Short mmCIF file of C-alpha atoms in Angstrom, two decimals:
data_model
loop_
_atom_site.label_atom_id
_atom_site.label_comp_id
_atom_site.label_asym_id
_atom_site.label_seq_id
_atom_site.Cartn_x
_atom_site.Cartn_y
_atom_site.Cartn_z
CA MET A 1 -5.01 -9.47 -25.16
CA VAL A 2 -7.98 -10.17 -22.88
CA ALA A 3 -8.36 -13.62 -24.41
CA GLY A 4 -4.68 -14.27 -23.72
CA PHE A 5 -5.14 -13.44 -20.03
CA VAL A 6 -8.14 -15.79 -19.83
CA VAL A 7 -6.29 -18.63 -21.58
CA LEU A 8 -3.28 -18.15 -19.29
CA ALA A 9 -5.53 -18.19 -16.22
CA ALA A 10 -7.19 -21.39 -17.45
CA ALA A 11 -3.75 -22.97 -17.87
CA CYS A 12 -2.80 -21.89 -14.32
CA LEU A 13 -5.99 -23.24 -12.75
CA PRO A 14 -4.85 -26.91 -12.48
CA LEU A 15 -1.63 -25.74 -10.83
CA ALA A 16 -3.30 -23.60 -8.18
CA ASP A 17 -3.63 -24.83 -4.61
CA LEU A 18 -7.39 -24.43 -4.14
CA ALA A 19 -7.82 -26.94 -1.34
CA VAL A 20 -10.20 -25.79 1.39
CA ALA A 21 -8.50 -25.39 4.76
CA GLY A 22 -10.37 -26.32 7.91
CA HIS A 23 -12.69 -29.17 8.89
CA ASP A 24 -16.02 -27.43 8.35
CA PRO A 25 -15.71 -24.32 6.16
CA ARG A 26 -19.47 -24.05 5.65
CA ALA A 27 -20.11 -23.73 9.36
CA ALA A 28 -17.40 -21.08 9.63
CA LEU A 29 -18.89 -19.13 6.74
CA MET A 30 -22.33 -19.33 8.35
CA ARG A 31 -20.95 -17.95 11.62
CA MET A 32 -19.19 -15.16 9.76
CA GLY A 33 -22.35 -14.33 7.82
CA ARG A 34 -24.45 -14.17 10.99
CA GLY A 35 -21.85 -11.96 12.63
CA PHE A 36 -21.74 -9.55 9.70
CA LEU A 37 -25.54 -9.35 9.62
CA SER A 38 -25.67 -8.52 13.34
CA PRO A 39 -22.63 -6.27 13.97
CA ASP A 40 -21.66 -5.65 17.58
CA PHE A 41 -20.28 -2.11 17.80
CA GLY A 42 -20.22 -2.24 21.59
CA ALA A 43 -17.50 -4.90 21.58
CA ILE A 44 -14.93 -2.61 19.94
CA GLU A 45 -12.70 -0.89 22.47
CA GLN A 46 -11.29 2.52 21.56
CA ILE A 47 -13.09 2.42 18.24
CA LEU A 48 -12.65 6.13 17.53
CA ARG A 49 -8.94 5.94 18.24
CA ALA A 50 -8.53 2.98 15.85
CA LEU A 51 -10.39 4.90 13.15
CA ALA A 52 -8.35 8.05 13.76
CA LEU A 53 -5.03 6.19 13.63
CA THR A 54 -6.04 4.40 10.44
CA VAL A 55 -6.59 7.79 8.83
CA ALA A 56 -3.45 9.26 10.40
CA PHE A 57 -1.11 6.54 9.13
CA ALA A 58 -2.66 6.77 5.65
CA VAL A 59 -2.47 10.57 5.45
CA ALA A 60 1.11 10.72 6.73
CA GLY A 61 2.35 7.87 4.55
CA VAL A 62 0.68 9.12 1.37
CA ALA A 63 1.83 12.70 2.01
CA LEU A 64 5.44 11.62 2.54
CA GLY A 65 5.37 9.24 -0.42
CA GLY A 66 3.68 11.82 -2.63
CA ALA A 67 6.23 14.50 -1.76
CA ALA A 68 9.11 12.13 -2.51
CA GLY A 69 7.47 10.97 -5.73
CA LEU A 70 6.90 14.55 -6.87
CA CYS A 71 10.59 15.30 -6.33
CA LEU A 72 11.57 12.22 -8.36
CA ALA A 73 9.02 12.65 -11.16
CA PRO A 74 10.89 15.33 -13.19
CA PHE A 75 13.95 13.06 -13.26
CA TYR A 76 12.17 9.76 -13.87
CA ARG A 77 13.72 9.43 -17.33
CA LEU A 78 17.14 8.98 -15.70
CA TRP A 79 17.77 5.27 -15.23
CA PRO A 80 19.07 5.50 -11.60
CA VAL A 81 15.88 7.30 -10.55
CA ARG A 82 13.69 4.91 -12.52
CA ALA A 83 15.50 1.88 -11.06
CA LEU A 84 15.10 3.23 -7.53
CA ALA A 85 11.38 3.87 -8.05
CA ILE A 86 10.86 0.38 -9.47
CA ALA A 87 12.76 -1.19 -6.57
CA VAL A 88 10.81 0.51 -3.78
CA ARG A 89 7.36 0.04 -5.34
CA SER A 90 7.95 -3.63 -6.16
CA VAL A 91 7.82 -4.48 -2.44
CA HIS A 92 4.34 -4.52 -0.88
CA GLU A 93 3.58 -2.30 2.10
CA LEU A 94 3.14 -5.33 4.34
CA PHE A 95 6.61 -6.62 3.50
CA TRP A 96 8.09 -3.17 4.06
CA ALA A 97 6.38 -3.14 7.47
CA LEU A 98 7.80 -6.56 8.39
CA LEU A 99 11.25 -5.33 7.37
CA LEU A 100 10.98 -2.02 9.21
CA LEU A 101 9.69 -3.70 12.36
CA GLN A 102 13.12 -5.25 12.74
CA VAL A 103 14.62 -1.76 12.99
CA PHE A 104 11.98 0.50 14.55
CA GLY A 105 9.70 -2.00 16.29
CA ILE A 106 5.96 -1.38 16.47
CA SER A 107 6.37 2.34 15.95
CA VAL A 108 4.99 5.21 13.95
CA TRP A 109 7.95 5.13 11.58
CA SER A 110 7.39 1.48 10.73
CA GLY A 111 3.84 2.24 9.59
CA VAL A 112 4.44 5.56 7.88
CA LEU A 113 7.54 4.42 5.96
CA ALA A 114 5.89 1.12 5.01
CA ILE A 115 3.30 3.17 3.11
CA ALA A 116 5.56 6.01 1.98
CA LEU A 117 8.35 3.94 0.40
CA PRO A 118 6.32 1.99 -2.20
CA TYR A 119 4.02 4.96 -2.78
CA ALA A 120 7.02 7.17 -3.56
CA GLY A 121 7.92 4.85 -6.43
CA ILE A 122 4.32 4.73 -7.64
CA PHE A 123 3.90 8.51 -7.43
CA ALA A 124 7.19 9.06 -9.28
CA LYS A 125 6.06 6.95 -12.24
CA VAL A 126 2.47 8.22 -12.48
CA LEU A 127 3.27 11.90 -11.91
CA SER A 128 6.08 11.68 -14.46
CA GLU A 129 3.59 10.39 -17.03
CA MET A 130 1.16 13.19 -16.17
CA LEU A 131 3.88 15.78 -16.61
CA ASP A 132 4.88 14.29 -19.96
CA GLU A 133 1.26 14.42 -21.16
CA ALA A 134 0.85 18.10 -20.22
CA ASP A 135 0.85 20.72 -22.99
CA PRO A 136 4.54 21.42 -23.79
CA ARG A 137 3.93 24.87 -25.34
CA PRO A 138 4.05 26.95 -22.13
CA ALA A 139 7.39 25.38 -21.16
CA ALA A 140 8.77 26.03 -24.66
CA TRP A 141 7.51 29.63 -24.55
CA LEU A 142 9.76 30.38 -21.55
CA GLY A 143 12.81 30.05 -23.74
CA PRO A 144 16.06 28.10 -23.48
CA ARG A 145 17.61 30.33 -20.80
CA VAL A 146 15.07 29.39 -18.13
CA ASP A 147 16.35 26.75 -15.72
CA ALA A 148 14.64 23.37 -15.41
CA LEU A 149 13.26 24.02 -11.92
CA THR A 150 11.51 27.23 -12.94
CA ARG A 151 10.20 25.56 -16.08
CA PHE A 152 8.80 22.71 -13.96
CA LEU A 153 7.21 24.90 -11.28
CA TRP A 154 5.66 27.52 -13.56
CA ALA A 155 4.92 25.73 -16.83
CA ARG A 156 4.60 21.98 -16.33
CA ALA A 157 3.31 21.34 -12.80
CA PRO A 158 0.34 23.78 -12.94
CA LEU A 159 -1.01 22.14 -16.09
CA ALA A 160 -0.88 18.68 -14.52
CA GLY A 161 -2.11 19.93 -11.14
CA PRO A 162 -5.76 18.82 -11.38
CA GLN A 163 -4.82 15.33 -12.54
CA MET A 164 -2.22 15.11 -9.76
CA ALA A 165 -4.76 16.12 -7.12
CA SER A 166 -7.29 13.58 -8.39
CA TYR A 167 -4.68 10.84 -8.37
CA ALA A 168 -3.53 11.80 -4.87
CA LEU A 169 -7.09 11.32 -3.61
CA TYR A 170 -7.24 7.88 -5.20
CA ARG A 171 -3.86 7.03 -3.70
CA LEU A 172 -5.14 8.12 -0.27
CA GLU A 173 -7.98 5.63 -0.68
CA CYS A 174 -5.35 2.96 -1.34
CA GLY A 175 -3.41 4.27 1.65
CA LEU A 176 -6.39 3.69 3.92
CA ARG A 177 -6.45 0.06 2.82
CA SER A 178 -2.72 -0.23 3.40
CA SER A 179 -3.05 1.42 6.80
CA ALA A 180 -5.71 -1.08 7.85
CA VAL A 181 -3.61 -4.01 6.61
CA LEU A 182 -0.68 -2.82 8.74
CA GLY A 183 -2.80 -3.58 11.76
CA PHE A 184 -2.20 -7.28 11.08
CA VAL A 185 1.46 -6.80 12.09
CA GLY A 186 0.58 -5.03 15.33
CA LEU A 187 0.09 -1.35 14.48
CA PRO A 188 -2.97 0.16 16.22
CA THR A 189 -5.26 0.56 13.20
CA LEU A 190 -8.60 -1.03 12.32
CA GLY A 191 -6.75 -4.05 10.97
CA PHE A 192 -5.44 -4.84 14.44
CA GLN A 193 -8.98 -4.84 15.78
CA LEU A 194 -10.20 -6.98 12.88
CA ASP A 195 -7.40 -9.52 13.31
CA SER A 196 -8.06 -9.78 17.05
CA PHE A 197 -11.79 -10.41 16.58
CA PHE A 198 -11.23 -13.00 13.86
CA ARG A 199 -8.79 -14.88 16.12
CA GLN A 200 -11.37 -14.84 18.91
CA GLY A 201 -14.20 -15.90 16.58
CA ASP A 202 -16.14 -12.75 17.49
CA TYR A 203 -17.66 -12.20 14.05
CA GLY A 204 -20.20 -9.67 15.27
CA ALA A 205 -17.43 -7.31 16.33
CA ALA A 206 -15.49 -8.11 13.14
CA GLY A 207 -18.57 -7.20 11.11
CA ALA A 208 -18.79 -3.88 12.96
CA VAL A 209 -15.15 -3.13 12.10
CA MET A 210 -15.77 -3.97 8.44
CA ILE A 211 -18.82 -1.66 8.31
CA LEU A 212 -16.80 1.20 9.79
CA TYR A 213 -13.98 0.57 7.36
CA VAL A 214 -16.24 0.48 4.30
CA GLY A 215 -17.93 3.67 5.48
CA LEU A 216 -14.55 5.34 5.89
CA ILE A 217 -13.53 4.45 2.34
CA ALA A 218 -16.91 5.31 0.80
CA SER A 219 -17.01 8.77 2.40
CA ILE A 220 -13.47 9.83 1.53
CA ARG A 221 -14.60 12.45 -0.98
CA LEU A 222 -16.73 14.07 1.72
CA TRP A 223 -14.10 14.50 4.42
CA MET A 224 -10.95 14.90 2.33
CA ARG A 225 -11.10 18.18 0.40
CA PRO A 226 -8.14 20.14 -1.02
CA ARG A 227 -8.73 23.04 1.37
CA LEU A 228 -8.63 20.63 4.34
CA VAL A 229 -5.33 18.94 3.48
CA LEU A 230 -3.23 21.04 5.87
CA GLY A 231 -5.69 20.36 8.69
CA TRP A 232 -5.55 16.62 8.05
CA LEU A 233 -1.74 16.71 8.06
CA VAL A 234 -1.79 18.42 11.46
CA PHE A 235 -4.37 15.89 12.67
CA ALA A 236 -2.16 13.00 11.49
CA ALA A 237 0.90 14.43 13.25
CA VAL A 238 -1.00 14.90 16.52
CA MET A 239 -2.52 11.42 16.45
CA LEU A 240 0.73 9.68 15.56
CA ALA A 241 2.49 11.53 18.38
CA THR A 242 0.21 9.72 20.83
CA VAL A 243 1.39 6.25 19.74
CA ARG A 244 3.68 4.68 22.31
CA THR A 245 6.52 2.58 20.93
CA PRO A 246 7.81 -0.44 22.87
CA PRO A 247 11.59 -0.14 23.41
CA MET A 248 13.73 -1.91 20.83
CA GLY A 249 17.03 -1.61 22.64
CA GLN A 250 20.17 0.12 21.50
CA GLY A 251 21.85 -0.77 18.26
CA ALA A 252 18.80 -2.24 16.51
CA LEU A 253 19.55 -0.46 13.23
CA TRP A 254 23.22 -1.41 13.25
CA ARG A 255 22.41 -4.99 14.22
CA PHE A 256 19.95 -5.18 11.32
CA LEU A 257 22.48 -3.81 8.81
CA SER A 258 25.49 -5.75 10.10
CA GLN A 259 23.88 -9.09 10.97
CA ASP A 260 20.22 -9.66 10.21
CA ILE A 261 20.31 -9.01 6.45
CA ILE A 262 23.66 -10.73 5.87
CA PRO A 263 23.37 -14.33 4.58
CA ALA A 264 24.12 -16.96 7.21
CA PRO A 265 27.24 -18.39 5.48
CA LEU A 266 28.85 -14.94 5.39
CA ARG A 267 28.01 -14.31 9.04
CA GLN A 268 29.61 -17.64 9.92
CA GLY A 269 32.75 -16.92 7.90
CA ASP A 270 32.03 -19.49 5.19
CA PRO A 271 31.83 -17.65 1.83
CA ALA A 272 32.25 -20.94 -0.06
CA GLY A 273 28.94 -22.16 1.31
CA LEU A 274 27.00 -19.17 -0.03
CA LEU A 275 26.04 -20.80 -3.33
CA ALA A 276 24.84 -24.00 -1.67
CA TRP A 277 22.86 -22.00 0.87
CA LEU A 278 21.32 -19.88 -1.86
CA GLY A 279 20.49 -22.96 -3.98
CA THR A 280 18.69 -24.61 -1.08
CA LEU A 281 16.78 -21.43 -0.39
CA MET A 282 15.83 -21.06 -4.05
CA GLN A 283 14.54 -24.62 -4.37
CA GLY A 284 12.80 -24.79 -1.01
CA ALA A 285 11.23 -21.34 -0.71
CA ILE A 286 11.93 -18.72 -3.37
CA LEU A 287 10.96 -20.55 -6.57
CA PRO A 288 7.87 -22.31 -5.13
CA GLY A 289 6.72 -19.04 -3.61
CA LEU A 290 7.32 -17.15 -6.84
CA VAL A 291 5.39 -19.68 -8.91
CA ALA A 292 2.49 -19.73 -6.44
CA THR A 293 2.42 -15.92 -6.39
CA LEU A 294 2.30 -15.66 -10.18
CA ILE A 295 -0.43 -18.31 -10.45
CA MET A 296 -2.67 -16.75 -7.80
CA ALA A 297 -2.08 -13.24 -9.17
CA GLN A 298 -3.13 -14.35 -12.66
CA LEU A 299 -6.25 -16.07 -11.39
CA ALA A 300 -7.17 -13.11 -9.16
CA LEU A 301 -6.65 -10.69 -12.03
CA VAL A 302 -8.98 -12.57 -14.37
CA LEU A 303 -11.58 -13.10 -11.64
CA ALA A 304 -11.54 -9.42 -10.69
CA GLY A 305 -11.85 -8.45 -14.35
CA ALA A 306 -14.82 -10.78 -14.81
CA VAL A 307 -16.60 -9.36 -11.75
CA ALA A 308 -15.94 -5.79 -12.92
CA PHE A 309 -17.24 -6.62 -16.40
CA VAL A 310 -20.45 -8.13 -15.04
CA ALA A 311 -20.95 -5.23 -12.63
CA GLN A 312 -20.46 -2.71 -15.42
CA ALA A 313 -22.88 -4.57 -17.67
CA LEU A 314 -25.53 -4.51 -14.94
CA ILE A 315 -25.01 -0.93 -13.73
CA VAL A 316 -24.33 1.08 -16.89
CA PRO A 317 -27.66 0.31 -18.65
CA ARG A 318 -29.56 1.42 -15.54
CA VAL A 319 -27.57 4.65 -15.29
CA THR A 320 -27.95 5.54 -18.94
CA GLY A 321 -31.62 4.58 -18.94
#
């Protein structure tokens, strides 16, 4: 199977667009390297607030997505639930954010829901598998007269509890990355600061942001403990309440549902032109984008696997020795 992935990646390599953008990439890389080696923490305005909001968006989004996923997990075998979970998790958080910005603007709900929606689908699948792998004997011991909810709460969920908690911590780590990425669409997280400094060419400040971000991720097991979860939820709610949302105007949601997402031919009263419009869109954007996405994903997957294999080969002997 591994060999198949490598062969497929090798076949995709000639098709990938690997051209270097920019006139002098080496000079740009040198400037970035110097900036990262001499970080300028003093250039970051409201650094603590950016850090706090990065954590707040992640905690709120993961908590909401985890709660929804836990509610869906016992019913994941039902095809409508499974189809819904697949649909919401197939869209990346960044695309959810771009979609939600059309409705809510640069608001708390755009960021929280952009994380919560795909994570709900992910949680539903993974937690369902954890529940299925739990020891079935306690649930069977309750007898056939016990309702499904009681059986889930008292016999299945407690057995899978430790695995669920461990996975939730991992998903929070992913949520921190998602929260930072949402800054690139305007939300006030570390990603917004990073994007601003890169646009200005201030690589010293960008290096400082990256150091803070790596430290935040690396220390997650120190500041996020099970007994502190409630406190972090309160902290997230308080911080998100301080975010000011630019006005979107009345009727934004209805305008989005009644106009923005409706294909142009239907809005213009020309149903016969729908197929031609869709064909042009498929040839000009959808299919080329889909092919490029699959090629780059395959190459990135093999490259990441190779790096992980080399790192494991170098680290494990030292640890065991």
